Coordinates of C-alpha atoms in Angstrom, one line a residue:
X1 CA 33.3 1.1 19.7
X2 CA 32.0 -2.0 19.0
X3 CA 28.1 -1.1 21.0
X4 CA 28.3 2.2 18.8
X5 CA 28.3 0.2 15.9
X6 CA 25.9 -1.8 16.8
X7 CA 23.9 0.9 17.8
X8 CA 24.2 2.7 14.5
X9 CA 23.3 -0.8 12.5
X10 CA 20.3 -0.6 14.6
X11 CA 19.6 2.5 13.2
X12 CA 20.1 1.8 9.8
X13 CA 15.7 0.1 9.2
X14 CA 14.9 3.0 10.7
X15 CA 16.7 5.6 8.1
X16 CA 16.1 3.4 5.1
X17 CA 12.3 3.1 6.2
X18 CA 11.9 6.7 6.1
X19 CA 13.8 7.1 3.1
X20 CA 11.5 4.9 1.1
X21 CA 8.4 7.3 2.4
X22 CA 9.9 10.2 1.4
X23 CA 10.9 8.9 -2.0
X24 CA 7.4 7.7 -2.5
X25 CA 5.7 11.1 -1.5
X26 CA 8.3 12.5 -4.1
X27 CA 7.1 10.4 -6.6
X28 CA 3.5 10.8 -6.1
X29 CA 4.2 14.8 -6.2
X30 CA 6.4 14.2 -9.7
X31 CA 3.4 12.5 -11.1
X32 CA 0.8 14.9 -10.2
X33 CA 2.7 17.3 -11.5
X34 CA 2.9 15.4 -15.1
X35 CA -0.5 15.0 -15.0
X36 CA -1.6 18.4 -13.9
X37 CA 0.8 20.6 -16.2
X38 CA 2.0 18.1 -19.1
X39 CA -1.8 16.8 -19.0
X40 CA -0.5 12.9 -19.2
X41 CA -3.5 9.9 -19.1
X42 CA -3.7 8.5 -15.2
X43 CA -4.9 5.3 -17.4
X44 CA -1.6 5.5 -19.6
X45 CA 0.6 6.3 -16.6
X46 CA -0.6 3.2 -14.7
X47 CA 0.1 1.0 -18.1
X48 CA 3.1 2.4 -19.0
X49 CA 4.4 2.0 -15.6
X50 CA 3.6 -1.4 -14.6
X51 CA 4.4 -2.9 -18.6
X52 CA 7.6 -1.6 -17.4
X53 CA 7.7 -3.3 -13.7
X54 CA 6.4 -6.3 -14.7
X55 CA 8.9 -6.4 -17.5
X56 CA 11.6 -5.8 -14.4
X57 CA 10.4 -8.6 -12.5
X58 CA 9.7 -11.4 -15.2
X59 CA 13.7 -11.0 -15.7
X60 CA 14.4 -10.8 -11.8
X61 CA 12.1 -13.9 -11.0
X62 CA 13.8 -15.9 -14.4
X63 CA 17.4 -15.2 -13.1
X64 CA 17.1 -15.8 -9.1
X65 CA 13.7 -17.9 -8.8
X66 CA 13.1 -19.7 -11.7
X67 CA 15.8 -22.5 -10.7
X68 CA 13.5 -22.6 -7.2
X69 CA 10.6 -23.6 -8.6
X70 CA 8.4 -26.5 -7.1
X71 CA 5.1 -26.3 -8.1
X72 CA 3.8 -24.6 -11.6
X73 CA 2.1 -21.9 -11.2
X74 CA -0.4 -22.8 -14.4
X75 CA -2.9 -24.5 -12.2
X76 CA -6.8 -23.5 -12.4
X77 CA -7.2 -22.2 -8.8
X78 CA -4.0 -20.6 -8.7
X79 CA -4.3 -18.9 -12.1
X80 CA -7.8 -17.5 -10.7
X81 CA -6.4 -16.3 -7.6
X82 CA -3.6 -14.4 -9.4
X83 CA -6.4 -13.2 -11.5
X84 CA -8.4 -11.0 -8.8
X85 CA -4.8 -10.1 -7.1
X86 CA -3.8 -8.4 -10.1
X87 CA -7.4 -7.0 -10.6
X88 CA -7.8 -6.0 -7.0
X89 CA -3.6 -4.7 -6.5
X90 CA -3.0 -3.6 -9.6
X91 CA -6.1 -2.9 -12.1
X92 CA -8.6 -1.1 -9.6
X93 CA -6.3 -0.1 -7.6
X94 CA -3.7 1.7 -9.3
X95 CA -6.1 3.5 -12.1
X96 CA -8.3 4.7 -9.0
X97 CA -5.7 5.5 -7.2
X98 CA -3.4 7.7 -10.0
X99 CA -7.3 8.7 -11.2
X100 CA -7.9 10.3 -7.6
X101 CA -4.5 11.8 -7.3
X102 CA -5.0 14.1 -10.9
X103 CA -8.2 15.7 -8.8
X104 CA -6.5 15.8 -5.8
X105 CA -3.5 16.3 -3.6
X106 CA -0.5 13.6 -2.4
X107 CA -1.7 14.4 1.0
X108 CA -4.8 12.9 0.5
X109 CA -3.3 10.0 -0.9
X110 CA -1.8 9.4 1.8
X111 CA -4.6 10.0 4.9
X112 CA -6.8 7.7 2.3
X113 CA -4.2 5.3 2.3
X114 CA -4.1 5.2 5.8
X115 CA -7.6 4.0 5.7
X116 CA -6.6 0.0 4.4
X117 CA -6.8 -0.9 8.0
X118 CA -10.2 0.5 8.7
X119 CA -11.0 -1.6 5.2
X120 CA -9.4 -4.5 6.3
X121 CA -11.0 -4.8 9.6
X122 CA -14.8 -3.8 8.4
X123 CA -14.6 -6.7 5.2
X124 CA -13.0 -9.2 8.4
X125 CA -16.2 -8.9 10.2
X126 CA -18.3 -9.1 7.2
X127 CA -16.7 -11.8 5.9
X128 CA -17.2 -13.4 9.7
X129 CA -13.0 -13.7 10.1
X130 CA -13.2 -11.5 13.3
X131 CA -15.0 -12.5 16.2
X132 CA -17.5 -9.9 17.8
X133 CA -15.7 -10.0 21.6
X134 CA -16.8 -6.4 23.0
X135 CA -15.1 -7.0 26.2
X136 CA -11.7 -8.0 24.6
X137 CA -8.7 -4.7 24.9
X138 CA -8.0 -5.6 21.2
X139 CA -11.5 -5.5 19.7
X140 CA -12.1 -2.2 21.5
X141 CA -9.0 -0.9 20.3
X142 CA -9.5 -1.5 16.4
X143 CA -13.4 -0.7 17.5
X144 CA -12.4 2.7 18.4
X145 CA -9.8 2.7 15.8
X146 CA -12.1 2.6 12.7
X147 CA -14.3 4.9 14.5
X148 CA -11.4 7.6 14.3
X149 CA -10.1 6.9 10.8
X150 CA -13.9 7.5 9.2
X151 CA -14.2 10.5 11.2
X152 CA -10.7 11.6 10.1
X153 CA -11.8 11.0 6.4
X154 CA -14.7 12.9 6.9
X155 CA -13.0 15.9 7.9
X156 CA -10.5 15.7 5.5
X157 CA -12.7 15.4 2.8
X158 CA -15.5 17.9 3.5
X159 CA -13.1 20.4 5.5
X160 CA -10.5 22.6 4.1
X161 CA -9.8 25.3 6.6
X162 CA -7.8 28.3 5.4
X163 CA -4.2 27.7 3.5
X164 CA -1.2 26.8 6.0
X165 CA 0.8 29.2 4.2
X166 CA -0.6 31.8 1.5
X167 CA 0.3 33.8 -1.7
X168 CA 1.2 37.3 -1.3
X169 CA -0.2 37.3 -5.2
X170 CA -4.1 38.0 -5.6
X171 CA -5.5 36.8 -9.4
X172 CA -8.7 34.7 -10.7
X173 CA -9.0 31.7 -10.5
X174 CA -8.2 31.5 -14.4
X175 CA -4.8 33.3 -14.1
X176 CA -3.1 31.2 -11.7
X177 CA -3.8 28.5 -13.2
X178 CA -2.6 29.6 -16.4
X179 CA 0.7 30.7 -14.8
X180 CA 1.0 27.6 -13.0
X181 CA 0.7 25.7 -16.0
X182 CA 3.3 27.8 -17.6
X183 CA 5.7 28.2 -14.7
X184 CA 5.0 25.4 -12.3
X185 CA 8.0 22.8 -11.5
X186 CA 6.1 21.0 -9.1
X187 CA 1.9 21.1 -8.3
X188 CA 0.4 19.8 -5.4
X189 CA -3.0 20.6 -4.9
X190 CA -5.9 20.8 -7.6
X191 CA -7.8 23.4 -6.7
X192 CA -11.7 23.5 -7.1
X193 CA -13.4 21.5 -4.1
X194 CA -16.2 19.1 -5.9
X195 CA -12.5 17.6 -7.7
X196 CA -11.1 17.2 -4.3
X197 CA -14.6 15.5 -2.9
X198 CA -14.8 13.6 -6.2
X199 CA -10.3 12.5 -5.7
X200 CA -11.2 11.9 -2.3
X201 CA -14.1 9.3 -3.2
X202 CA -11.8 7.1 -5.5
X203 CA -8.8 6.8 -3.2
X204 CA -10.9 5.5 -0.9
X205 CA -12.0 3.2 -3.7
X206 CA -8.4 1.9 -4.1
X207 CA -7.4 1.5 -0.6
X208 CA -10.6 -0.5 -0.2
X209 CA -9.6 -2.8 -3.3
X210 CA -6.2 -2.8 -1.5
X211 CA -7.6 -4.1 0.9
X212 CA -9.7 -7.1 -0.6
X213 CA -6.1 -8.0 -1.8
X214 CA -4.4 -8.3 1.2
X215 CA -7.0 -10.8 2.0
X216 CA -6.8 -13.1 -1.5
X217 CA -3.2 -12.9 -0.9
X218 CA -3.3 -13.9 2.1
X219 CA -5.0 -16.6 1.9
X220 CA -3.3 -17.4 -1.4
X221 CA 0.3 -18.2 0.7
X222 CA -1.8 -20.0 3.0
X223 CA -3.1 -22.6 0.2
X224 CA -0.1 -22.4 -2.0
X225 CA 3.3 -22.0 0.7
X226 CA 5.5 -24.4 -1.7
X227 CA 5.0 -21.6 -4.1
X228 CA 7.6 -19.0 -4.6
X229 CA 6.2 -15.2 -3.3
X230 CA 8.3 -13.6 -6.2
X231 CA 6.7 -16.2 -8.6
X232 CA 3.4 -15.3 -7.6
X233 CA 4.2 -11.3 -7.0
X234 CA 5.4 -11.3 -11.2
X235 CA 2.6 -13.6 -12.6
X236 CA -0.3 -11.5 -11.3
X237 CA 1.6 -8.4 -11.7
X238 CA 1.6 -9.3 -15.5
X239 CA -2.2 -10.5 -15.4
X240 CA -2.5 -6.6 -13.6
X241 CA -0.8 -5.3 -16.6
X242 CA -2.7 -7.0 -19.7
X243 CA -6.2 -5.6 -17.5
X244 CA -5.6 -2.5 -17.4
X245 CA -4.4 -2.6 -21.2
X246 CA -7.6 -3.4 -21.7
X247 CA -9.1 -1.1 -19.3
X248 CA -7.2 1.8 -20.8
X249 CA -7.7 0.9 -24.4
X250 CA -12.1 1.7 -23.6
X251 CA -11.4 4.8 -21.4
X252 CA -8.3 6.4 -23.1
X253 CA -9.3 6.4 -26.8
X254 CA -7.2 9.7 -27.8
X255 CA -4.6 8.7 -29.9
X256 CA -2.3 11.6 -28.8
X257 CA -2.1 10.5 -25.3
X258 CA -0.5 7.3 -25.5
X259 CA 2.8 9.4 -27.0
X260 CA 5.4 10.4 -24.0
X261 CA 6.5 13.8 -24.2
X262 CA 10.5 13.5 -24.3
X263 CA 10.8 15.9 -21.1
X264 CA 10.2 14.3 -17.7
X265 CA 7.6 11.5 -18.4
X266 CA 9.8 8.6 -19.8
X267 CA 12.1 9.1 -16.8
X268 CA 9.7 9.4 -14.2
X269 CA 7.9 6.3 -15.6
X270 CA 11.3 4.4 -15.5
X271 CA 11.8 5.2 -11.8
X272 CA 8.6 4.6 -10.5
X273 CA 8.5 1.2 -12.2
X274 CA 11.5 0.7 -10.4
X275 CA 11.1 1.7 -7.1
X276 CA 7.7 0.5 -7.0
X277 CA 8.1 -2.9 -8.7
X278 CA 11.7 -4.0 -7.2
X279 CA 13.5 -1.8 -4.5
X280 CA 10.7 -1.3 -2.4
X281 CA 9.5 -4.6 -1.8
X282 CA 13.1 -5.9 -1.3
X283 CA 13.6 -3.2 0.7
X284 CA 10.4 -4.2 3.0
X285 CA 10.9 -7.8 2.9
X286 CA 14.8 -6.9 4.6
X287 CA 13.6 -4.7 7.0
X288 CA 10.7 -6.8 8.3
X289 CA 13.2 -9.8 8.4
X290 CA 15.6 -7.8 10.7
X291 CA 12.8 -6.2 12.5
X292 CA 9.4 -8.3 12.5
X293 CA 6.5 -8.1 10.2
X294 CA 4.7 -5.0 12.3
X295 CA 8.1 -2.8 11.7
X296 CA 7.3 -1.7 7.8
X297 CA 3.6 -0.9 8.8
X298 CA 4.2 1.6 11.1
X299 CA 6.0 4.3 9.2
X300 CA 2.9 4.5 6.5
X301 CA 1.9 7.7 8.4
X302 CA 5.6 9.1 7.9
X303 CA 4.0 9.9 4.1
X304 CA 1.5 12.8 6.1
X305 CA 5.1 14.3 7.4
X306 CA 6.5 14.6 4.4
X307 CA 3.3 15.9 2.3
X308 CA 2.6 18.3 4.5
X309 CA 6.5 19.5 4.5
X310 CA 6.3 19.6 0.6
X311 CA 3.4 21.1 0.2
X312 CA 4.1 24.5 2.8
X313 CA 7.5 24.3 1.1
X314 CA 7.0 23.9 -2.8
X315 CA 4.2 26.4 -3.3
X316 CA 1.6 29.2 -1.5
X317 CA -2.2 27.9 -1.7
X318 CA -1.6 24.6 -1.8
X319 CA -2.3 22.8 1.2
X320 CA -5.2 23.6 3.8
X321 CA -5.4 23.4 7.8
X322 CA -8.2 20.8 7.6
X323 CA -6.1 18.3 4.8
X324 CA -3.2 18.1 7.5
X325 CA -5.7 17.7 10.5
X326 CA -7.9 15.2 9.2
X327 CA -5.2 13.4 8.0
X328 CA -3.5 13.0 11.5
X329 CA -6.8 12.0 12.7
X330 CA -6.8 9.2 10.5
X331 CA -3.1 8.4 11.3
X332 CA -4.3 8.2 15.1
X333 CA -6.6 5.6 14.1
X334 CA -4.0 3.7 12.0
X335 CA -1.7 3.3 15.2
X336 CA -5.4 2.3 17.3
X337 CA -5.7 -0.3 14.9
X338 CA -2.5 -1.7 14.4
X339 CA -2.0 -1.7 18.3
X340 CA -5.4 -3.9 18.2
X341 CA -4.0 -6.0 15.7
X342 CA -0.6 -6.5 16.9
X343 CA -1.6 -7.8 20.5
X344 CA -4.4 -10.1 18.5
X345 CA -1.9 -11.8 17.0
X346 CA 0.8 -11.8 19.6
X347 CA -1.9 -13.4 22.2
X348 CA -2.3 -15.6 19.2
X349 CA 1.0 -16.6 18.8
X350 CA 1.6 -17.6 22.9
X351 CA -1.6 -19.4 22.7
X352 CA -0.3 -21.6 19.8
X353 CA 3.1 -22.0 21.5
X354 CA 1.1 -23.2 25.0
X355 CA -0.5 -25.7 22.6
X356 CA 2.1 -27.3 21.0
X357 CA 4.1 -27.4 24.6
X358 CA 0.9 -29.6 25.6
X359 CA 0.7 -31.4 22.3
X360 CA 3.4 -33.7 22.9
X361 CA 2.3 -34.8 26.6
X362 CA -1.2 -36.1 24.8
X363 CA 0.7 -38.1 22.1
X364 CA 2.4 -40.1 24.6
X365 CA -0.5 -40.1 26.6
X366 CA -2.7 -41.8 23.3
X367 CA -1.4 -45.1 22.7
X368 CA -0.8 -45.8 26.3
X369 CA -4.6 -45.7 26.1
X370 CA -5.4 -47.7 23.6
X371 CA -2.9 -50.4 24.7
X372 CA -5.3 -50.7 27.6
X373 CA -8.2 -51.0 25.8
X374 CA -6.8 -53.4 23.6
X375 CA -6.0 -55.7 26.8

């Protein structure tokens, strides 16, 4: 009894992980369906949503942090740095990324997604963090990793293939989409191909700004470790939020759009500034502290299971043979690159703990030397 319980707690990351993917895909499908039929702003969706999340987690970081603090957050370097994280995670990001899902499809968003790795290593060599070593197993791996995940992006933007599953109902182009906007609950898909190319384009934008985030905040815990994550996480969420304020106040001048339509808007706005501002990243942080910090990583490409399952299931021409290949292609080079990556830093870490096995034998061994030379 008690190893079956044990087995089942083991099993418990695992469910919740997948759970969190599948309520994120549902999300991204509720919000293309807001934009697409209700006609709602990306730019006023990303504002609205984030005034709300970083409204959520200035009162979560007051209550459970603020008696933590040890170092003020108000100085110059820091300030900058939480500048270009809410810029890069939140600002360019989030209106690219909510930009490129109104002309395109969730399943795109998440083969693009898919492609912060292939970002990630490509600005590490450029930026001369990665060593060129051809002959290391590693290297070769995120090498040929990169090499699959563009060639995956290619296909699934410039290939469509024929539709996985297709409507029994013939009508112009114009009719169905004026009975979609009339009697769609959900929509998946926009339709005409140069929007797809042109969605495609600026979700790759966003993961690649995702990308140059991971690396200032990276290095930000590296500079600042006395400094509380959560502290950090809220102040340049709220800098992310007053940017794109401004941002949407130049590209969404219509009046009319900045007023929610008392339907499905205020509630989906509500729950995805709470999923994606609070329960998710708790939810990350306590599976990678029971399971390592390579566990949350690797169910990303669970998102391409359940878009493609949504998107046979919710309506016909909707979702094409070459979306759903090109976007495991690109998940077979997530998993080439995160294998790369993983034994990197695993050969990093025995390396460090051979070096501090030998550090103390050369302490000792120091001032036995220099007693010598001072007789």
């Amino acid at each position: 009894m008690w190893m079956r319980s044990v087995r089942l707690w083991e099993a418990v990351p695992f469910s919740v992980m997948v759970t969190m993917e599948g309520c994120t895909i549902i999300l991204t499908i509720w919000a293309k369906t807001v934009m697409t039929v209700d006609g709602m702003s990306p730019f006023v969706f990303v504002l609205y949503t984030h005034s709300l999340s970083s409204l959520i987690l200035l009162l979560y970081s007051f209550i459970f942090h603020c008696p933590r603090r040890e170092q003020s957050l108000f100085s110059l370097n820091l300030f900058v740095r939480c500048f270009f994280l809410g810029l890069t995670g939140i600002t360019i990001s989030q209106n690219l990324g909510f930009l490129g899902l109104s002309y395109s499809s969730p399943i795109l968003v998440c083969a693009m997604g898919l492609m912060i790795p292939t970002f990630s290593f490509l600005l590490s060599i450029i930026l001369r963090r990665t060593r060129l070593d051809w002959r290391s197993s590693n290297f070769q791996a995120k090498v040929s990793g990169t090499i699959i995940s563009i060639t995956g992006a290619v296909a699934v933007e410039l290939y469509k293939g024929a539709y996985i599953r297709t409507s029994s109902v013939s009508s112009s182009p114009g009719k169905q989409l004026q009975v979609l906007a009339q009697k769609a609950l959900l929509v998946f898909s926009s339709e005409p191909t140069e929007h797809w190319v042109v969605g495609g384009i600026l979700l790759a934008s966003a993961s690649l700004s995702v990308s140059v985030w991971n690396i200032i905040q990276l290095g930000t815990m590296k500079l600042y470790p006395e400094v509380d994550a959560m502290e950090v996480v809220t102040f340049y969420s709220l800098l992310g939020t007053i940017q794109s304020a401004i941002l949407s106040l130049f590209l969404e001048r219509n009046p009319s759009a900045w007023r929610l339509k008392l339907n499905m808007e205020p509630l989906l706005i509500i729950l995805t500034a709470l999923f994606g501002g609070l329960v998710r990243s708790r939810v990350h942080n306590w599976c990678m502290s029971m399971k390592g910090p390579y566990y949350v990583p690797l169910f990303k490409p669970f998102g391409i299971v359940f878009a493609t399952i949504f998107g046979v299931s919710l309506s016909a021409n909707s979702l094409h043979y070459g979306s759903v290949i090109g976007s495991v292609v690109i998940g077979m080079g997530y998993f080439a690159i995160s294998w790369g990556q993983i034994r990197e830093d695993e050969g990093q870490q025995d390396q460090q703990c051979v070096d501090e096995r030998l550090e103390p034998n050369s302490e000792r061994k120091v001032p036995l030397l220099q007693e010598e030379n001072n007789v």
